[in-house]
Amino acid sequence: MAIVKRKFDVVIVGAGGAGMRAALQLSEAGFNVAVLSKVFPTRSHTVAAQGGIAASLGNVTEDNWHWHMYDTVKGSDYLGDQDAIEFMCRQASEVVYELEHFGMPFDRLENGKIYQRPFGGQSQNFGGAQATRSCAAADRTGHALLHTLYQRNVHANTQFFVEWMGLDLIRNEQGDVTGVTALEMETGNVVALQARAVLLATGGGGRVFQASTNAFINTGDGLGMAARSGVPLEDMEFWQFHPTGVYGAGVLISEAVRGEGGYLLNKDGERFMERYAPNAKDLASRDVVSRALTMEIKEGRGCGNNADHLLLKLNHLDADVINKRLPGIREIAIKFAQVDPIDEPIPVIPTAHYMMGGIPTNLYGQVVAPYKTGPEEVVQGLYAVGECACLSVHGANRLGTNSLLDIIVFGRAAGKQIIEDLKKNPHHKKLNEAAIDRSLTRLDRLDNQKDGENVAQVGEALRKTMQEHCGVFRFPDLLKEGVVKINEISERVEHTEIKDKSKVFNTARVEALELNNLVEVALATMVSAEARNESRGAHAREDFPKRDDDKWLKHTLYFSEGRRLDYKPVRLKPLTVESFPPKARTY
Amino acid sequence: MRFSIYRFDPDKDEKPYMQDYDIQLDPADKMLLDVLIRIKTVDDSLSLRRSCREGVCGSDGMNINGRNGLACITPVAGLKEPVELRPLPGLPVIRDLIVDMTQFFKQYRSVTPYLVNNDPPPETERLQSPEERAELDGAYECVLCACCTTACPSFWWNPDKFVGPAGLLQAYRFLADSRDQATAERLDDLEDPYRLFRCHSIMNCVDTCPKGLNPTKAINKIKGMMVKRTV
């Protein structure tokens, strides 16, 4: 079947912080860039980031990138690749200043410099006193950042394809990526976009869990596209559960609350984090704090009638601090928890928040996969940045405010790398018709399905299974059973039916296509988690409570075809400094 | 609880109609969006935009019982029955609750919505005092949901000529920024019988903004800046 084809130098799928930072680099260099986004760019999930962006500016306490690097390596529970982490931390100050020059409305200190606040896992002098490293615009840093990047892209005349959904990668016989298929939501048209470079910047897939801080759009689309085209997914067992989602609503309450002096309480009014992390207390790493909350609930010290949540207290803070530094949090607490945090603590519970794993890349955003020469072999024409990518700078656990840094540093780096690679590849490669047909077949199947199952129902089964079988603590029996269940659900996904057959803005069709992506994310997560017989970072196994560096200091690679696993070494060698060897991790 | 929802699918409907849904509320249905998503599980043809479900992305602006708002931060409890839901007024409807926002964003883009500073950037940040930064509060937080602009009669009459409250709030955000150097050009651009001066301080925008912002105040400040430069 013939479909419309269009040609660009670069196609970027996703217009969050990562996609738009890369787009800016490319548009300003004069390339013909198409940025596809399921939502208007400023509605991308970067907008929901609250607390800040990490950079060792040293505006409040003495700081340097090497300390930041140490904290990130330790936070990653030594699974992070140290070359990528050094790269990120070294560039942090430069990219933050650049954002400021773009017009980003950071809060300010009395001396006119960018305001910084303490966050979890940040230390001075390699594990010493608390550092103050998160550059913030109140508790709306993501909003300020995303709008600023959109504004710069308006200035650069970037071409946005708003409300277009990427469907599949188009790869040729050599495995090179030569374009993508995409759905224009308003018309229902499917178009093949040919490009010399395709950058996936589609964000996370947190909607695989029932209780999630993530937006509805976070359905792992780039991961589904990659997995279906034969690209592996890396470290998918590592999911961050944020310690403080609003109880019952899932909406995020920023770690900035604890950075500004808030703390957690159990039903006895005890500041329990002192027991779990005597030094860092409430500002320990997120994996540590989330496990602590879960233990408190499990041991009967939860709050409320069902003893199923904890309290986040900030009413001892000055009302001015709350209104000035945490106005969005106050708004969320009033709306979603019906408490005004100036007067009362906020009921919270660990909630799925961030995907450390993703599409494997090197530090230039080039996607890498084992093919002939080893696991770091570049997939020609394909790039990935942001939450959908796995460099890995976050390893087994991400530090707060390193995610905004990640998207800016590597969005920019990928943009620069694409410019270099385009010089070497002046011509478009032919589009493989068979690859295009795969998207069309998938849509035909969906449109013609009779007596199939409701998409929402299958989606609910998937989310419930992930929530029950792959949470903060993981149990061998539940994981084994989870693998079976998710495999069954993946069969059901092949037979979903939509009643809505309209061509015009068919959101039922979009949700069905999203489920194709969610199920890849869920499969990768469950299979990878079941296999990793150790506890590291956010992956906490009841039966293997310790980290096992002899056997497991390695990255997981999950291949959708055959649902098989492979592993690759962690890049322990930084670019210029000495490696940080794994050691016991305490806070 | 009864919800009466505007429906129109140009693929099959000759004209729009209101469809009633009777929904037994459950305890998890706190916000209007929760209910709409539940309706969608039984009638997948109901079309609306939504994303963050916490009032920061600006996707789910709609007209709720005659007043524009974001479904995700509108509590269901307290809504008068039947709850009447329509697309944002004054913009063409694509389908159901989804409107074509082209004109809205065209006006946004028309105000040079980015910082203009032609000095070579310093090695570190440009300095800005906390007081100067405070001028941006209430101006930079807009989520571009269009609730204000589509509640404004001046925009209804002249959507192609009047910038509208959201666009003007954005214009003010850069006029108010101590780092911006294009004040004169920005004011010149707005000094026009329509672009700025179609605002008659009806204040529907202030009344409707789901984020509690005050575009009228910003518009008056822009007018003030114009007066100041002529004297």
Coordinates of N, CA and C in Angstrom, one line a residue, chain A residues 40 42-43 47-48 59 97 100-114 138 140 143 147 150-152 155 163 186 207 212-217 249-251 331 335-336 454 456 498-500 502-508 511, chain B residues 9-11 31 33 37 40-41 44-54 56-59 72-73 94-95 98 101 105 108-109 113-115 121-130 133 136 140-144 170 173-174 179 210-211:
Chain A
F40 N 1.4 19.2 22.2 CA 2.1 20.4 22.0 C 3.3 20.5 22.9
T42 N 5.1 22.2 24.9 CA 5.1 22.6 26.3 C 4.3 21.7 27.2
R43 N 3.6 20.7 26.6 CA 2.8 19.8 27.4 C 3.6 18.5 27.7
V47 N 7.7 19.2 31.7 CA 7.0 20.3 32.4 C 6.7 20.0 33.8
A48 N 6.6 18.7 34.2 CA 6.2 18.4 35.5 C 7.4 18.3 36.5
N59 N 27.2 28.1 44.1 CA 26.7 29.5 44.5 C 26.3 29.6 46.0
Y97 N 24.3 27.5 32.7 CA 24.5 29.0 32.4 C 23.9 29.2 31.0
E100 N 20.3 29.7 31.4 CA 20.0 31.1 31.9 C 20.1 32.1 30.8
H101 N 21.2 32.0 30.0 CA 21.3 32.9 28.9 C 20.1 32.8 27.9
F102 N 19.6 31.7 27.8 CA 18.4 31.5 26.9 C 17.1 32.2 27.5
G103 N 17.2 32.6 28.8 CA 16.1 33.3 29.4 C 15.4 32.5 30.5
M104 N 15.9 31.4 30.9 CA 15.2 30.6 31.9 C 15.1 31.3 33.2
P105 N 13.9 31.4 33.8 CA 13.7 32.3 35.0 C 14.1 31.5 36.3
F106 N 15.3 31.3 36.5 CA 15.8 30.7 37.7 C 15.5 31.6 38.9
D107 N 15.2 31.1 40.1 CA 15.2 31.9 41.3 C 16.6 32.4 41.5
R108 N 16.7 33.5 42.3 CA 18.0 34.2 42.5 C 18.3 34.3 44.0
L109 N 19.6 34.3 44.3 CA 20.2 34.6 45.6 C 20.3 36.1 45.7
E110 N 20.6 36.5 46.9 CA 20.7 38.0 47.2 C 21.8 38.6 46.3
N111 N 22.9 37.8 46.0 CA 23.9 38.4 45.1 C 23.6 38.3 43.6
G112 N 22.4 37.9 43.3 CA 21.9 37.9 41.9 C 22.3 36.6 41.1
K113 N 22.9 35.7 41.8 CA 23.3 34.4 41.2 C 22.1 33.4 41.3
I114 N 22.2 32.4 40.5 CA 21.2 31.3 40.5 C 21.0 30.7 41.8
A138 N 11.7 28.1 41.6 CA 10.7 27.7 42.6 C 10.6 26.2 42.6
R140 N 9.0 24.7 40.1 CA 8.5 24.6 38.7 C 9.7 24.6 37.7
H143 N 8.9 23.2 34.2 CA 8.1 24.1 33.5 C 8.9 25.3 32.9
H147 N 9.5 25.6 28.8 CA 9.0 26.7 28.1 C 10.1 27.5 27.5
Y150 N 11.2 25.7 24.4 CA 10.3 25.9 23.3 C 10.4 27.3 22.7
Q151 N 10.6 28.3 23.6 CA 10.8 29.7 23.1 C 12.0 29.8 22.2
R152 N 13.1 29.2 22.6 CA 14.3 29.3 21.8 C 14.1 28.6 20.5
H155 N 12.3 30.9 18.2 CA 13.3 31.8 17.7 C 14.1 31.1 16.5
E163 N 1.1 16.8 17.7 CA 0.1 15.7 17.7 C 0.3 14.7 16.6
E186 N -4.7 14.3 13.9 CA -5.9 15.0 13.5 C -6.6 14.4 12.3
R207 N 3.9 4.7 32.8 CA 2.5 4.3 32.8 C 2.3 2.8 32.8
S212 N 1.5 5.9 39.6 CA 2.7 6.5 38.9 C 2.6 8.0 39.0
T213 N 3.8 8.6 39.1 CA 3.8 10.1 39.0 C 3.7 10.5 37.6
N214 N 3.8 9.6 36.7 CA 4.0 10.0 35.2 C 2.7 10.4 34.6
A215 N 2.8 11.3 33.5 CA 1.7 11.7 32.7 C 1.2 10.6 31.9
F216 N -0.1 10.7 31.4 CA -0.7 9.7 30.6 C 0.1 9.4 29.3
I217 N 0.9 10.4 28.8 CA 1.6 10.2 27.6 C 2.9 9.4 27.7
A249 N -3.4 9.6 45.0 CA -3.5 10.3 43.8 C -2.3 10.1 42.9
G250 N -1.1 9.8 43.5 CA 0.1 9.5 42.7 C 0.9 10.7 42.3
V251 N 0.2 11.9 42.4 CA 0.9 13.1 41.9 C 2.2 13.3 42.8
E331 N 0.0 24.0 46.2 CA -1.2 23.9 45.3 C -1.6 22.5 45.1
K335 N -5.1 20.6 46.5 CA -6.0 20.1 45.5 C -6.1 18.5 45.6
F336 N -5.0 17.9 45.7 CA -5.0 16.4 45.6 C -5.0 15.7 47.0
N454 N -11.3 -5.0 25.0 CA -11.2 -3.6 25.2 C -9.8 -3.2 25.7
A456 N -8.6 -0.6 27.3 CA -8.5 -0.1 28.7 C -8.4 -1.3 29.7
I498 N -10.9 -1.6 19.0 CA -11.5 -0.3 19.3 C -12.8 -0.2 18.6
K499 N -13.8 0.5 19.3 CA -15.1 0.7 18.7 C -15.0 1.9 17.8
D500 N -14.2 2.9 18.2 CA -14.1 4.1 17.5 C -13.3 3.9 16.2
S502 N -13.3 6.3 13.7 CA -13.1 7.6 13.0 C -11.7 7.8 12.6
K503 N -11.5 8.6 11.5 CA -10.2 9.0 11.1 C -9.7 10.2 11.9
V504 N -10.7 11.0 12.4 CA -10.4 12.3 13.0 C -10.0 12.1 14.5
F505 N -8.8 12.6 14.8 CA -8.4 12.6 16.2 C -8.9 11.4 17.0
N506 N -8.5 10.2 16.5 CA -9.0 9.0 17.2 C -8.1 8.7 18.3
T507 N -8.5 9.1 19.5 CA -7.6 8.9 20.7 C -7.7 7.4 21.2
A508 N -8.8 6.7 20.8 CA -8.8 5.3 21.1 C -7.7 4.5 20.4
E511 N -4.4 5.2 22.0 CA -4.2 4.5 23.2 C -3.9 3.0 22.9
Chain B
D9 N -18.2 14.4 15.6 CA -17.1 13.8 14.9 C -17.4 14.1 13.4
P10 N -16.6 15.0 12.8 CA -16.8 15.4 11.4 C -16.8 14.2 10.4
D11 N -16.2 13.1 10.9 CA -16.2 11.9 10.0 C -17.6 11.3 9.8
M31 N -11.4 14.1 40.6 CA -11.4 15.2 39.7 C -12.3 14.8 38.5
L33 N -11.5 14.9 35.4 CA -10.8 14.1 34.5 C -10.9 12.6 34.8
I37 N -12.1 9.9 32.1 CA -11.3 8.7 31.7 C -12.1 7.4 31.9
K40 N -14.5 7.1 29.1 CA -13.8 6.6 27.9 C -13.6 5.1 27.9
T41 N -13.5 4.5 29.1 CA -13.3 3.0 29.1 C -14.6 2.3 28.6
D44 N -15.2 4.4 24.0 CA -13.8 4.9 23.6 C -13.8 5.9 22.5
S45 N -15.0 6.3 22.0 CA -15.0 7.4 21.0 C -15.0 8.8 21.6
L46 N -15.2 8.9 22.9 CA -15.2 10.2 23.5 C -13.8 10.8 23.4
S47 N -13.6 12.0 22.8 CA -12.3 12.4 22.5 C -12.0 13.7 23.3
L48 N -10.8 13.7 23.9 CA -10.3 14.8 24.7 C -8.8 14.7 24.8
R49 N -8.2 15.9 25.0 CA -6.8 15.9 25.3 C -6.6 15.8 26.8
R50 N -5.5 15.1 27.2 CA -5.1 15.1 28.6 C -3.7 14.6 28.7
S51 N -3.0 15.0 29.7 CA -1.6 14.4 29.9 C -1.2 14.3 31.4
C52 N -0.8 15.4 32.0 CA -0.1 15.3 33.3 C -1.1 15.0 34.4
R53 N -2.3 15.3 34.2 CA -3.4 15.1 35.2 C -3.1 15.8 36.6
E54 N -2.3 16.9 36.6 CA -2.0 17.6 37.8 C -2.0 19.1 37.6
V56 N -0.4 21.0 35.2 CA 0.8 21.8 34.8 C 1.1 21.7 33.3
C57 N 0.4 20.8 32.6 CA 0.7 20.7 31.1 C -0.3 21.5 30.3
G58 N -1.5 21.8 30.8 CA -2.4 22.6 30.1 C -3.2 22.0 29.0
S59 N -3.3 20.6 29.0 CA -3.9 19.9 27.9 C -5.5 20.0 28.0
C72 N -8.6 18.2 35.0 CA -7.8 17.5 36.0 C -7.7 18.1 37.4
I73 N -7.9 19.4 37.5 CA -7.9 20.0 38.8 C -9.2 20.6 39.2
I94 N -12.3 20.5 16.5 CA -11.8 19.4 15.6 C -12.7 18.2 15.8
R95 N -12.9 17.9 17.1 CA -13.8 16.7 17.4 C -14.1 16.8 18.9
I98 N -12.1 18.6 21.7 CA -10.8 19.0 21.1 C -10.9 20.1 20.1
M101 N -6.2 24.8 18.1 CA -5.6 25.9 18.8 C -4.6 26.7 18.0
F105 N -2.0 29.8 19.3 CA -0.5 29.7 19.3 C 0.1 30.7 18.4
Y108 N 0.4 33.7 20.4 CA 1.5 33.5 21.3 C 2.9 33.8 20.6
R109 N 3.0 33.2 19.4 CA 4.3 33.3 18.7 C 4.5 34.8 18.2
P113 N 8.1 35.6 21.8 CA 8.1 35.0 23.1 C 9.5 34.3 23.4
Y114 N 10.5 35.1 23.4 CA 11.8 34.6 23.9 C 12.7 35.8 24.3
L115 N 13.7 35.6 25.2 CA 14.5 36.6 25.7 C 15.4 37.2 24.6
P121 N 27.1 36.8 25.9 CA 26.8 36.2 27.2 C 28.1 36.1 28.1
P122 N 27.9 36.4 29.4 CA 29.1 36.3 30.3 C 29.5 34.8 30.5
E123 N 30.6 34.6 31.1 CA 31.0 33.2 31.3 C 30.1 32.4 32.3
T124 N 29.5 33.2 33.2 CA 28.6 32.5 34.2 C 27.2 33.1 33.9
E125 N 26.3 33.1 34.9 CA 25.0 33.6 34.7 C 24.9 35.1 34.6
R126 N 23.9 35.6 33.9 CA 23.6 37.1 34.0 C 23.0 37.3 35.4
L127 N 23.5 38.3 36.1 CA 22.9 38.5 37.4 C 21.6 39.2 37.3
Q128 N 20.7 38.8 38.3 CA 19.4 39.4 38.4 C 19.1 39.4 39.9
S129 N 18.7 40.5 40.5 CA 18.4 40.5 41.9 C 17.1 39.8 42.2
P130 N 16.9 39.3 43.4 CA 15.6 38.6 43.8 C 14.4 39.5 43.5
R133 N 13.8 39.4 39.8 CA 13.2 38.1 39.5 C 11.8 38.0 39.9
L136 N 8.8 38.6 37.6 CA 8.4 37.5 36.7 C 7.3 36.6 37.3
Y140 N 5.4 34.0 34.4 CA 6.1 32.9 33.7 C 5.4 31.6 33.9
E141 N 4.4 31.5 34.8 CA 3.9 30.2 35.2 C 2.8 29.7 34.3
C142 N 2.4 30.6 33.3 CA 1.3 30.2 32.4 C 1.5 28.8 31.7
V143 N 0.4 28.0 31.7 CA 0.6 26.7 31.1 C 0.0 26.6 29.7
L144 N -0.4 27.7 29.1 CA -0.9 27.8 27.7 C -2.1 26.9 27.5
Q170 N 2.3 36.7 28.2 CA 3.7 36.3 27.8 C 4.5 37.5 27.3
R173 N 5.8 39.0 30.3 CA 6.8 38.2 31.0 C 8.2 38.6 30.5
F174 N 8.3 39.0 29.2 CA 9.6 39.4 28.7 C 9.9 40.9 28.9
R179 N 16.7 41.1 32.2 CA 17.7 40.7 31.2 C 17.4 41.0 29.8
P210 N -7.1 28.9 35.5 CA -7.0 27.8 36.5 C -5.7 27.8 37.4
K211 N -4.7 28.6 37.0 CA -3.5 28.7 37.7 C -3.5 30.0 38.6

